[in-house]
Short mmCIF file of C-alpha atoms in Angstrom, two decimals:
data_model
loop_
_atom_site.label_atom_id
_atom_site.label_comp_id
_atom_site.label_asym_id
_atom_site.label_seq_id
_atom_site.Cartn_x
_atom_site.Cartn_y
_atom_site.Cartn_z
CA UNK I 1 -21.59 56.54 52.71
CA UNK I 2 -24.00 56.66 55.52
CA UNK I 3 -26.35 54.02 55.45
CA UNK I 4 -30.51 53.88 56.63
CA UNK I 5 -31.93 50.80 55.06
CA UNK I 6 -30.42 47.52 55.61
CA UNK I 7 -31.21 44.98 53.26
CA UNK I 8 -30.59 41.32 55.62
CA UNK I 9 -30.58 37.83 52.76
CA UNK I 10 -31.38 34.86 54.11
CA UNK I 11 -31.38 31.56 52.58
CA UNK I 12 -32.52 28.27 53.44
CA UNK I 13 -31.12 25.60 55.98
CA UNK I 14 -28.65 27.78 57.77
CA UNK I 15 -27.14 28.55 61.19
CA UNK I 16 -29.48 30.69 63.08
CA UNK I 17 -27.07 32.24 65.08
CA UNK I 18 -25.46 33.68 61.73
CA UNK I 19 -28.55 34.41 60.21
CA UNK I 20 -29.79 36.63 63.64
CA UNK I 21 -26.50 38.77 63.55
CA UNK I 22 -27.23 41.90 61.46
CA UNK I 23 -30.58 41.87 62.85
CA UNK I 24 -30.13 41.99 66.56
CA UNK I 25 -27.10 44.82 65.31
CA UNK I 26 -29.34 46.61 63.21
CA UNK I 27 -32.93 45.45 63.95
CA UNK I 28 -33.85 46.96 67.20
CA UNK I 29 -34.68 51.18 68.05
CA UNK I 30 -32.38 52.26 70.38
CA UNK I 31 -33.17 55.87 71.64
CA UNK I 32 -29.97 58.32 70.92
CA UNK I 33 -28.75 56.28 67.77
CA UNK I 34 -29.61 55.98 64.37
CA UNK I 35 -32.77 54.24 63.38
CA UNK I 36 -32.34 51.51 60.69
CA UNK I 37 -35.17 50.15 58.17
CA UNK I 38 -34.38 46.32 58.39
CA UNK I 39 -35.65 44.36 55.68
CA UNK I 40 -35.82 40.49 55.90
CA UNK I 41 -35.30 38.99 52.30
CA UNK I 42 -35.59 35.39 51.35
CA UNK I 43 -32.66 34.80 49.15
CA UNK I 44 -34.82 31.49 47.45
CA UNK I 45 -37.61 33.23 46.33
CA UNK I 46 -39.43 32.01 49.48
CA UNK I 47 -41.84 33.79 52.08
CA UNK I 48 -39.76 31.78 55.20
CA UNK I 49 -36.30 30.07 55.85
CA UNK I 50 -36.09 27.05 57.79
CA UNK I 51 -32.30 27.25 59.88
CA UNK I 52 -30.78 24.04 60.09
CA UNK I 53 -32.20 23.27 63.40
CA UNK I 54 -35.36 23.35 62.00
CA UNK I 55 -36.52 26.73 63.47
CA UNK I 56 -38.74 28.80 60.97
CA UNK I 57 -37.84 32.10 60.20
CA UNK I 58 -40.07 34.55 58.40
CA UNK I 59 -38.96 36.39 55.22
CA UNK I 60 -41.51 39.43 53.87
CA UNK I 61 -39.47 40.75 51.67
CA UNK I 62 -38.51 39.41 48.07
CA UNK I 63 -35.06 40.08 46.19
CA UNK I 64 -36.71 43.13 44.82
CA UNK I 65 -35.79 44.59 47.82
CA UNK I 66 -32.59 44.29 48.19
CA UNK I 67 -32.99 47.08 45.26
CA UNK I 68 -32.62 50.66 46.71
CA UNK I 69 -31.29 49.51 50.07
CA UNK I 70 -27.99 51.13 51.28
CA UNK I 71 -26.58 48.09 52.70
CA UNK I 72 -26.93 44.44 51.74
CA UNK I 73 -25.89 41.66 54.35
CA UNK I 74 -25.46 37.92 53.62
CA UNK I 75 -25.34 36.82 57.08
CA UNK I 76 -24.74 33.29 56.27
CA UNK I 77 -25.22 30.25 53.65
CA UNK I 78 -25.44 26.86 53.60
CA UNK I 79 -22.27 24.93 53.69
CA UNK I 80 -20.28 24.99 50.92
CA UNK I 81 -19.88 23.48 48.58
CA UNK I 82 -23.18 21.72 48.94
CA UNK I 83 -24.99 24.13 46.70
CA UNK I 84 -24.26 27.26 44.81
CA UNK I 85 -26.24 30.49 45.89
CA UNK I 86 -29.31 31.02 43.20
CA UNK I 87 -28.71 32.96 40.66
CA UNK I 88 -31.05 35.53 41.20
CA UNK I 89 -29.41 36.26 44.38
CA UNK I 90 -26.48 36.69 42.73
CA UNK I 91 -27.97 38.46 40.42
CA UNK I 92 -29.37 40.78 43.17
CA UNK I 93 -25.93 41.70 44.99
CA UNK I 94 -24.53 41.91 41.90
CA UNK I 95 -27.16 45.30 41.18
CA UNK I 96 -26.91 46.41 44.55
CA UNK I 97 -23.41 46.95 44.46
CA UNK I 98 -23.63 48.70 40.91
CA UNK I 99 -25.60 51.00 42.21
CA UNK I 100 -23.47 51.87 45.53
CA UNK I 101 -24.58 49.89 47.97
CA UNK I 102 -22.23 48.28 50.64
CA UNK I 103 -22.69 44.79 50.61
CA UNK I 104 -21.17 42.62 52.90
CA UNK I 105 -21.10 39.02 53.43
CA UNK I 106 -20.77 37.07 57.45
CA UNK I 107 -19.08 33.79 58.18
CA UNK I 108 -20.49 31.31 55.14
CA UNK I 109 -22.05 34.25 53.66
CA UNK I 110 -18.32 34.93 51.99
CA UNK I 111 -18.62 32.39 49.84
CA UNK I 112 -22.03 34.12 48.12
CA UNK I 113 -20.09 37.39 47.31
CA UNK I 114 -17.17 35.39 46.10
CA UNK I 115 -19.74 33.34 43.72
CA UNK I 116 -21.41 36.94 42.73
CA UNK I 117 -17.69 37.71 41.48
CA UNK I 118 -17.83 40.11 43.77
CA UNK I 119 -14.70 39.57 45.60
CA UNK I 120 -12.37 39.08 42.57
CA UNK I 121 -8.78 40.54 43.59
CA UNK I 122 -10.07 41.75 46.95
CA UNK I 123 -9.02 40.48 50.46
CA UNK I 124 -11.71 38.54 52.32
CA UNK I 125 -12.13 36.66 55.38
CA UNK I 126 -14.50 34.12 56.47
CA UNK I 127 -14.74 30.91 59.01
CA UNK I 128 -11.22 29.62 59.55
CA UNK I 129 -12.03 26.48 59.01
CA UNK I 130 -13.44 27.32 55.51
CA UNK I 131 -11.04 29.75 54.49
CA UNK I 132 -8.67 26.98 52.93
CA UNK I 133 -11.88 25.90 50.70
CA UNK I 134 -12.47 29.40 50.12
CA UNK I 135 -9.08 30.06 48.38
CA UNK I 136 -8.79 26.57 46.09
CA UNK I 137 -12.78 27.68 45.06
CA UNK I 138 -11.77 31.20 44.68
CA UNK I 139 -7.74 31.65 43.77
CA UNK I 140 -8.73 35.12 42.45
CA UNK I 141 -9.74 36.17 46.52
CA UNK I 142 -6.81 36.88 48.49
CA UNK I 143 -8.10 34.87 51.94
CA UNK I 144 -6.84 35.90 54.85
CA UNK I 145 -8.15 33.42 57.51
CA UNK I 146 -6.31 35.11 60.95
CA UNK I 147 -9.19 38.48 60.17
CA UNK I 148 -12.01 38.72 62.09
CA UNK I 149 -13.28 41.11 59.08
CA UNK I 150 -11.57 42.78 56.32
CA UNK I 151 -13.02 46.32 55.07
CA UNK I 152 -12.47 47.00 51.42
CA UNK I 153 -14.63 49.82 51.10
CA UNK I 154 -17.97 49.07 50.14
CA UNK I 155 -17.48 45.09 50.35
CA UNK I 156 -16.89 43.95 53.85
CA UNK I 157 -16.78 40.05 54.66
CA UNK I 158 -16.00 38.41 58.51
CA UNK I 159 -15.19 35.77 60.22
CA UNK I 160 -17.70 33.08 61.30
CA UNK I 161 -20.15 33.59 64.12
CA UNK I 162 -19.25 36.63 66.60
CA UNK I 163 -17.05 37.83 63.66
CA UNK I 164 -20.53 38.84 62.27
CA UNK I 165 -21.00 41.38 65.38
CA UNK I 166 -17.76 42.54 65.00
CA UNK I 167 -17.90 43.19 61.56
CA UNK I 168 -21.38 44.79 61.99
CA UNK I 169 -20.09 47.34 64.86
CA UNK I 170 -17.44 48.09 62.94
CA UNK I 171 -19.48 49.40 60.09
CA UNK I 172 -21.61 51.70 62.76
CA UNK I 173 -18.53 52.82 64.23
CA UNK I 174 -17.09 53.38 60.37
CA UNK I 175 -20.07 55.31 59.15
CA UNK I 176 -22.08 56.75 62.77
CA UNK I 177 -18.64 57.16 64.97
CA UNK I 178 -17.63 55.39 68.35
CA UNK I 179 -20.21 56.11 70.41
CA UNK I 180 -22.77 55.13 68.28
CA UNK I 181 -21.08 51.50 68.16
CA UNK I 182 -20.43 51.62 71.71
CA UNK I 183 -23.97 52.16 72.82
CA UNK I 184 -25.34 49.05 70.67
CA UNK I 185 -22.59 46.98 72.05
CA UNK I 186 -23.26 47.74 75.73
CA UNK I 187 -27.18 46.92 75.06
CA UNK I 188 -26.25 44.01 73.34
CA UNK I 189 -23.44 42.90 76.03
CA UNK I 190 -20.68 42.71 73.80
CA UNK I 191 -17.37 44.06 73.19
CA UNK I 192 -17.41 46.82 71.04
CA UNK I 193 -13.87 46.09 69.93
CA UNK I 194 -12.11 42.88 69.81
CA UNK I 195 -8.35 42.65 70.03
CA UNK I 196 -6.45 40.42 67.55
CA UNK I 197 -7.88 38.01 64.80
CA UNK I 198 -9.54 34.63 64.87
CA UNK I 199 -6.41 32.90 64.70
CA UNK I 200 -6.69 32.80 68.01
CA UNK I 201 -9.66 30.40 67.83
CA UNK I 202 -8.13 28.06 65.34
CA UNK I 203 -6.46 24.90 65.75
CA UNK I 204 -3.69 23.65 63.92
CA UNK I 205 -4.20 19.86 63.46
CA UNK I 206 -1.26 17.29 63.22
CA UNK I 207 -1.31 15.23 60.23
CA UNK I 208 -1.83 11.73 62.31
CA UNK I 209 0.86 9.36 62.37
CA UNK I 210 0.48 6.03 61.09
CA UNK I 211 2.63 2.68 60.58
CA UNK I 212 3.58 3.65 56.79
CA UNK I 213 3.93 7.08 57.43
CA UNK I 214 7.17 8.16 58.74
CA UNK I 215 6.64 11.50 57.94
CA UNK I 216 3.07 11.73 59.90
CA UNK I 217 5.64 9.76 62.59
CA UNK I 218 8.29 12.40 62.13
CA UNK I 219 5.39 15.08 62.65
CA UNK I 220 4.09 13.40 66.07
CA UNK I 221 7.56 13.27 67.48
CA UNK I 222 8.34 16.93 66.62
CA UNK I 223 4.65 17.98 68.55
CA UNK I 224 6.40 16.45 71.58
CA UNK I 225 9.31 17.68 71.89
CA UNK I 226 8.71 21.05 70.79
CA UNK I 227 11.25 22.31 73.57
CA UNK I 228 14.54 20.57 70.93
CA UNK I 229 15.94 22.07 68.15
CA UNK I 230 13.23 21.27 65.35
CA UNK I 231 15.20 21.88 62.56
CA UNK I 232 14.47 20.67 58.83
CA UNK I 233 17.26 18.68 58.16
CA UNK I 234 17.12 16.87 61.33
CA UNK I 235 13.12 16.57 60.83
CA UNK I 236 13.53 15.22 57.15
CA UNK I 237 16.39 12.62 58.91
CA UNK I 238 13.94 11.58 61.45
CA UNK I 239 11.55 10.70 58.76
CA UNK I 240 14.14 8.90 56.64
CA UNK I 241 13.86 10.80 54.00
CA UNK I 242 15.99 13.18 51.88
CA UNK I 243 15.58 17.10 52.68
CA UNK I 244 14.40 17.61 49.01
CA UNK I 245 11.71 14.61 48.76
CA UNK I 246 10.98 15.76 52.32
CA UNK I 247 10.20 19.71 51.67
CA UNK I 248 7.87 18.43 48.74
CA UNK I 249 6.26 15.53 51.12
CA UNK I 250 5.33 17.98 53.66
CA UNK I 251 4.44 21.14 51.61
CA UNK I 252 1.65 18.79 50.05
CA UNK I 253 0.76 17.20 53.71
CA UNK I 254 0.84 20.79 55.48
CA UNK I 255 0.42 23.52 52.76
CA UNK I 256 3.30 25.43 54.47
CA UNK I 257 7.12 24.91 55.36
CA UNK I 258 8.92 22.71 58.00
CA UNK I 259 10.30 26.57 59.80
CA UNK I 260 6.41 27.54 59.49
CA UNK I 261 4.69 24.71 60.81
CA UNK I 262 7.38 24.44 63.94
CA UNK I 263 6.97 28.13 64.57
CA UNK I 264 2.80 27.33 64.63
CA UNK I 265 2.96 24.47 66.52
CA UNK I 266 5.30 26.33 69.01
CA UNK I 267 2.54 29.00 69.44
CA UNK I 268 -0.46 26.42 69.56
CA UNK I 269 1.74 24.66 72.86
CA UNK I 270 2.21 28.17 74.34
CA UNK I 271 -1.80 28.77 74.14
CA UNK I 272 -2.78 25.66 75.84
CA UNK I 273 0.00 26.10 78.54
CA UNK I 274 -1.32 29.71 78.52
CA UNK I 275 -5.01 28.40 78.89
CA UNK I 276 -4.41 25.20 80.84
CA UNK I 277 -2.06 26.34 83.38
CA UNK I 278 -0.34 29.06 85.87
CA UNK I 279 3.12 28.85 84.36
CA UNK I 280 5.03 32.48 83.99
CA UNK I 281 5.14 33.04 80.23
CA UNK I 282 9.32 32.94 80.47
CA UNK I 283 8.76 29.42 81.78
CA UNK I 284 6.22 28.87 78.73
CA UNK I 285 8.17 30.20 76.30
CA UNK I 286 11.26 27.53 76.99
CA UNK I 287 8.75 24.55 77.05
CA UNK I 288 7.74 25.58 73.64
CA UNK I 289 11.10 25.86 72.63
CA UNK I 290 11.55 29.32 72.20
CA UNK I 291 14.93 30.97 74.25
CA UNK I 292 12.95 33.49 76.19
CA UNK I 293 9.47 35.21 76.97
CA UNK I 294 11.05 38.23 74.67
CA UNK I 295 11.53 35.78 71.95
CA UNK I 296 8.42 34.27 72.35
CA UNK I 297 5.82 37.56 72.36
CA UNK I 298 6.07 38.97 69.11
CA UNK I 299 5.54 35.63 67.37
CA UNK I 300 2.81 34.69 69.36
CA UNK I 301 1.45 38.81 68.99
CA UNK I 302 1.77 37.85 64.72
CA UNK I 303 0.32 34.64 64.81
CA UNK I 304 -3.00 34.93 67.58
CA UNK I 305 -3.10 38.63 67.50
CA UNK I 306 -3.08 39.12 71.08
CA UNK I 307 -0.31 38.91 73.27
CA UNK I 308 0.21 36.03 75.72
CA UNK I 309 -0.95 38.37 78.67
CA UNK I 310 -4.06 39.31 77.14
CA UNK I 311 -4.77 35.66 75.78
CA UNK I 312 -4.37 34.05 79.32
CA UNK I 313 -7.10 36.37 80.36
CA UNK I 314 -9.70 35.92 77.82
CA UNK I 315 -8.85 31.83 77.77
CA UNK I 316 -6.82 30.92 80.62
CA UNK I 317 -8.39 29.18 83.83
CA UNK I 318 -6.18 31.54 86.15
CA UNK I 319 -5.88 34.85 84.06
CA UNK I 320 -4.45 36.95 86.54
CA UNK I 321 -0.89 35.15 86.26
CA UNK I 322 1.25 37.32 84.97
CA UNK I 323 1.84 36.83 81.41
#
């Protein structure tokens, strides 16, 4: 469906970055593409929002707004799970989408469709460092925390921050074609297409080691000397432990595998190397214990989304080295 009026909820004590998305996207006449009727909408019942930095923002439109518009954005919320979303809100999306509106929720705003039940046995994306809390608050939302944003039709939810603008482009491009999305990008000095996922932004944390720990120990080692053979058996006998207590010990310390969290951890070295210095990626790929720059590509491609050539140049201090 083609959409003209654009419904923006805003709530109380939030980012303002977040909560400016949709309407620098949607909130400004551009001559040549389609005009939008913005409307700002306090999602507590209030006239004004005050961001978390204190800044004022005004809101002139009540929840009985958000009635009739074609699409409904939740930009943002405050962080969970300090405070559910108000229930007339909820209530609100809830309408909008029975009546065939898109709604679609940015960054933190996630979490506000998921608690309007909106999101029940749908993919969904949000911040990657909320996504884990996403999924244990919502197992019936199939997170997927690498997306920058995930389209499922008339619900559409994004990654944090610039995943907003991406998200929001893509829906022009979706609904008013590619040069209609290109245009706002270029006035708005963006890319009108990002490659890969936010995986590439994420870090990967070590559990920390610590005198009692030998499997935090075991974990530190393995981070550095990612170029050995890091297999599980020789992981669980570095930690003194059997392989069976030690797949349960770090499944519940890592939420993934021993072959998983290598293979990560693998990729997260090649990045920095990629970022930090002017190695060739073949010479990368062996430091990070992979056999060759062929092994190492496709992995790295999965995992950030982007291959290593087109990482080093959006992160790396010398991006014209080959990669």
């Amino acid at each position: 469906m083609t959409f003209h009026r654009v419904a923006v909820v805003l709530f109380d004590r939030t980012p303002m970055f977040e909560s400016a998305v949709p309407i620098s996207v949607f909130g400004e006449d551009r001559p040549g593409l389609p005009p939008f009727d913005v409307r700002v909408i306090g999602g507590d019942g209030g006239s004004e929002v005050r961001t978390n930095a204190g800044v004022r923002l005004a809101t002139p439109h009540g929840l009985d707004a958000v009635a009739g518009s074609d699409l409904v954005i939740v930009p943002t919320y405050r962080r969970p799970p300090d405070e559910p979303p108000p229930a007339p809100a909820l209530d609100a999306l809830r309408a909008a989408h029975e009546h065939g509106a898109i709604v679609a929720g940015l960054c933190l705003g996630t979490f506000v469709l998921a608690a309007a039940g909106l999101l029940g046995n749908r993919a969904a994306s949000t911040h990657w460092a909320y996504a884990g809390l996403l999924a244990r608050l919502h197992p019936d939302v199939s997170v997927r925390a690498d997306d920058l944003y995930v389209d499922e039709g008339r619900i559409l939810t994004s990654a944090g921050s610039a995943g907003g603008i991406d998200l929001c482009l893509h829906l022009v491009r979706r609904e008013f074609g590619a040069d209609a999305a290109t245009a706002i990008a270029r006035r708005m000095v963006v890319a009108p297409h990002r490659a890969g996922g936010q995986a590439q932004f994420v870090e990967h944390p070590v559990p920390g080691p610590a005198a009692d720990d030998p499997l935090g120990a075991a974990l530190d080692w393995a981070v550095r000397h990612l170029d050995r053979p890091l297999g599980a058996d020789a992981l669980a006998a570095r930690a003194l432990m059997s392989r069976r207590t030690f797949d349960r010990r770090f499944r519940e310390a890592t939420g993934t595998s021993p072959a998983r969290w290598v293979l990560h951890q693998r990729v997260l070295h090649a990045q920095r190397l990629l970022e930090t210095g002017d190695l060739p990626v073949e010479q990368v790929a062996r430091r990070c214990g992979f056999a060759s720059a062929v092994a190492l590509r496709p992995h790295f491609r999965r995992l950030v989304g982007v291959s290593p050539a087109a990482y080093r140049q959006s992160f790396g201090r010398n991006p014209s080295v080959d990669g």
